[in-house]
Amino acid sequence: EAQVTQNPRYLITVTGKKLTVTCSQNMNHEYMSWYRQDPGLGLRQIYYSMNVEVTDKGDVPEGYKVSRKEKRNFPLILESPSPNQTSLYFCASSLSLRGLWTEAFFGQGTRLTVV
Amino acid sequence: AQKITQTQPGMFVQEKEAVTLDCTYDTSDPSYGLFWYKQPSSGEMIFLIYQGSYDQQNATEGRYSLNFQKARKSANLVISASQLGDSAMYFCAMSPLGQAGTALIFGKGTTLSVSS
């Protein structure tokens, strides 16, 4: 089954304690991205990756890091989480078809609370 | 700059009625894709429908149709015969060609409530 798998689904952590949210897709998609969703703000892109070893900042990259060592995996790293990073996070992957991105497949979301 | 605007924070509809969720977009790209996603209270993002900017006909997927008016830069979602299970947040999104980093730009969403 084609899917994007995020872990964990729920996480409560304390300020400053490093954490990683994993994301894996089994569709051989080139493009992967992380979004955060906050009430009234919709989904905002944090980082994206066009392919292995190619990553770049989205709209709200501060406080986050990513890596893309393999095509299927795109972990999101919070080196020193702060309460303003409490949010719902989504990983997504897409395929480029004739220059246009097809629909994104989303992970189930990770609800992160930083206290 | 690329932008998606959803002006309806909330919409209310009765079961079996049709409802239109508005979406306007701004782009200078000649080619782009438009998407609608549904997010139920459980949180997952569910892809509903896609419209390419060069598609001659409006997209249709079951009870969902996309009313695409290119000159007005609008891509409204029409849900026919609403069901209670349609209650959710709906997001309009755009994929501009050539803007490789911004594969999907989202609007802020519209919450749809369907009552019996």
XYZ file of C-alpha atoms in Angstrom:
231
model
C 0.000 0.000 0.000
C 1.305 3.410 -1.030
C 1.781 5.516 2.051
C 3.701 8.110 4.008
C 4.470 7.027 7.545
C 5.185 9.498 10.294
C 6.256 8.703 13.810
C 5.366 9.408 16.500
C 1.706 10.417 16.167
C 1.728 12.234 19.476
C 4.619 13.680 21.447
C 4.864 15.780 24.569
C 8.327 17.044 25.379
C 10.081 19.672 27.434
C 11.744 22.822 26.222
C 15.260 22.234 24.961
C 15.146 18.457 24.655
C 16.174 17.451 21.140
C 13.682 15.369 19.202
C 13.269 13.806 15.777
C 10.052 13.118 13.903
C 10.558 10.445 11.287
C 8.938 10.324 7.860
C 9.157 7.533 5.333
C 7.445 7.030 1.967
C 7.299 3.888 -0.162
C 6.318 5.463 -3.496
C 9.767 6.452 -4.751
C 8.708 10.110 -4.792
C 11.393 12.665 -5.459
C 9.809 15.453 -3.505
C 9.260 15.451 0.246
C 8.215 18.272 2.490
C 7.347 19.168 6.056
C 4.448 21.403 7.030
C 3.159 22.697 10.279
C -0.503 23.425 10.805
C -1.687 26.021 13.283
C -5.231 27.292 13.871
C -6.114 30.127 11.533
C -2.852 29.844 9.622
C -3.415 26.772 7.485
C -0.399 24.687 6.494
C 2.962 26.382 6.262
C 5.976 24.757 4.713
C 9.003 24.251 6.958
C 11.535 22.502 4.711
C 11.436 20.590 1.480
C 13.646 18.251 -0.469
C 13.745 17.797 -4.209
C 15.808 14.606 -3.999
C 18.534 12.860 -2.026
C 20.973 15.313 -0.428
C 18.962 18.294 -1.743
C 17.074 20.251 0.892
C 15.930 23.832 1.197
C 14.041 26.145 3.498
C 10.328 26.733 3.232
C 8.393 29.592 4.776
C 9.022 28.852 8.458
C 12.366 27.023 8.835
C 13.632 28.619 12.056
C 14.242 26.103 14.796
C 14.127 23.068 12.509
C 16.590 20.901 10.619
C 16.100 18.158 8.065
C 18.180 15.632 6.204
C 17.632 13.495 3.108
C 20.221 10.751 3.049
C 17.904 8.257 1.370
C 15.081 8.876 -1.036
C 12.444 7.327 1.192
C 13.256 9.093 4.473
C 13.004 12.737 5.462
C 13.298 13.251 9.226
C 12.465 16.540 10.924
C 14.790 17.506 13.753
C 14.115 19.991 16.497
C 17.474 20.612 18.161
C 16.096 22.708 21.018
C 12.297 22.722 20.952
C 10.414 25.717 22.312
C 6.726 26.125 23.215
C 6.043 28.080 19.999
C 6.822 24.887 18.094
C 3.766 23.234 19.592
C 1.816 22.343 16.484
C 0.482 19.634 14.203
C 3.176 18.520 11.776
C 2.697 16.826 8.440
C 5.161 15.146 6.163
C 4.191 14.919 2.501
C 5.626 13.479 -0.692
C 4.865 14.154 -4.338
C 5.805 13.046 -7.796
C 6.655 15.368 -10.660
C 4.648 14.535 -13.746
C 5.426 16.512 -16.898
C 6.736 19.350 -14.802
C 3.762 19.626 -12.539
C 3.499 18.154 -9.115
C 0.858 15.531 -8.668
C -1.179 15.446 -5.510
C 0.759 15.208 -2.289
C 0.453 12.148 -0.123
C 0.418 13.068 3.524
C 1.493 11.269 6.616
C -0.988 10.918 9.450
C 0.383 13.911 11.291
C 2.372 14.355 14.484
C 0.827 16.392 17.251
C 3.719 17.915 19.170
C 3.391 19.706 22.488
C 6.411 21.476 23.965
C 6.041 22.449 27.619
C 3.960 35.940 -5.148
C 1.919 32.780 -5.062
C -1.097 32.864 -2.806
C -4.269 30.935 -2.084
C -7.228 32.692 -0.467
C -10.164 30.973 1.179
C -12.505 33.658 2.434
C -15.019 31.456 4.260
C -13.764 30.422 7.696
C -16.910 28.364 8.238
C -19.834 27.091 6.204
C -23.022 25.417 7.308
C -25.200 23.199 5.147
C -28.017 20.722 5.609
C -27.742 17.115 4.573
C -28.486 16.451 0.884
C -27.932 20.073 -0.079
C -25.111 21.228 -2.335
C -22.415 23.548 -1.021
C -19.709 25.607 -2.684
C -16.418 26.331 -0.950
C -14.595 29.308 -2.408
C -10.960 29.459 -3.415
C -9.087 32.143 -5.301
C -5.443 32.034 -6.214
C -2.708 34.304 -7.408
C 0.100 33.183 -9.662
C 2.012 34.415 -12.659
C 2.841 30.907 -13.837
C 1.096 29.874 -17.063
C 0.860 26.281 -15.851
C -0.206 25.145 -12.439
C -2.273 22.573 -10.636
C -5.081 23.172 -8.181
C -6.003 20.736 -5.431
C -8.569 20.297 -2.717
C -7.924 18.370 0.464
C -10.267 17.325 3.245
C -9.152 17.162 6.857
C -11.650 15.438 9.168
C -11.449 15.848 12.933
C -9.121 12.851 13.098
C -6.478 15.028 11.446
C -5.394 13.205 8.325
C -5.224 15.006 4.990
C -7.310 13.396 2.277
C -6.844 14.337 -1.368
C -10.180 15.058 -3.087
C -9.735 16.507 -6.545
C -7.226 18.020 -8.979
C -7.535 20.567 -11.793
C -4.741 21.394 -14.212
C -4.615 24.935 -15.513
C -4.764 23.746 -19.120
C -7.559 21.272 -18.598
C -10.500 22.212 -20.783
C -13.119 20.634 -18.588
C -13.821 21.086 -14.924
C -12.649 18.169 -12.803
C -15.203 15.842 -11.263
C -14.750 13.078 -8.705
C -17.981 11.528 -7.531
C -19.857 14.133 -5.496
C -16.984 16.593 -5.783
C -16.535 18.953 -8.676
C -14.186 21.842 -9.158
C -15.627 24.991 -10.683
C -12.541 26.351 -12.415
C -12.719 29.906 -13.765
C -9.261 30.701 -15.033
C -9.866 34.337 -15.910
C -11.157 35.017 -12.433
C -8.453 32.830 -10.856
C -10.967 30.880 -8.880
C -11.190 27.160 -8.159
C -14.274 26.584 -6.059
C -15.128 23.153 -4.715
C -18.719 22.040 -5.132
C -19.998 19.189 -2.989
C -23.323 17.867 -4.170
C -25.756 16.089 -1.850
C -23.854 16.797 1.363
C -23.511 14.023 3.905
C -22.827 14.160 7.624
C -19.416 12.647 6.932
C -18.505 15.693 4.858
C -18.133 17.750 8.046
C -14.442 18.624 8.046
C -11.899 21.305 7.257
C -11.274 21.789 3.544
C -8.070 23.182 2.106
C -7.470 24.553 -1.348
C -3.886 24.271 -2.613
C -1.893 25.231 -5.671
C 1.163 23.765 -7.294
C 2.919 26.320 -9.498
C 5.063 25.056 -12.344
C 8.670 26.082 -12.082
C 8.492 26.997 -8.411
C 10.080 23.738 -7.462
C 10.432 24.499 -3.799
C 6.822 25.387 -3.241
C 5.187 22.261 -4.541
C 2.020 22.988 -2.629
C 0.800 26.304 -1.311
C -2.222 26.061 0.950
C -5.057 28.356 1.859
C -6.098 28.738 5.491
C -9.024 26.382 5.126
C -12.806 26.383 5.444
C -14.631 24.424 8.115
C -17.747 22.763 6.742
C -20.491 21.647 9.110
C -23.243 19.410 7.773
C -26.387 19.036 9.857
C -29.244 16.560 9.614
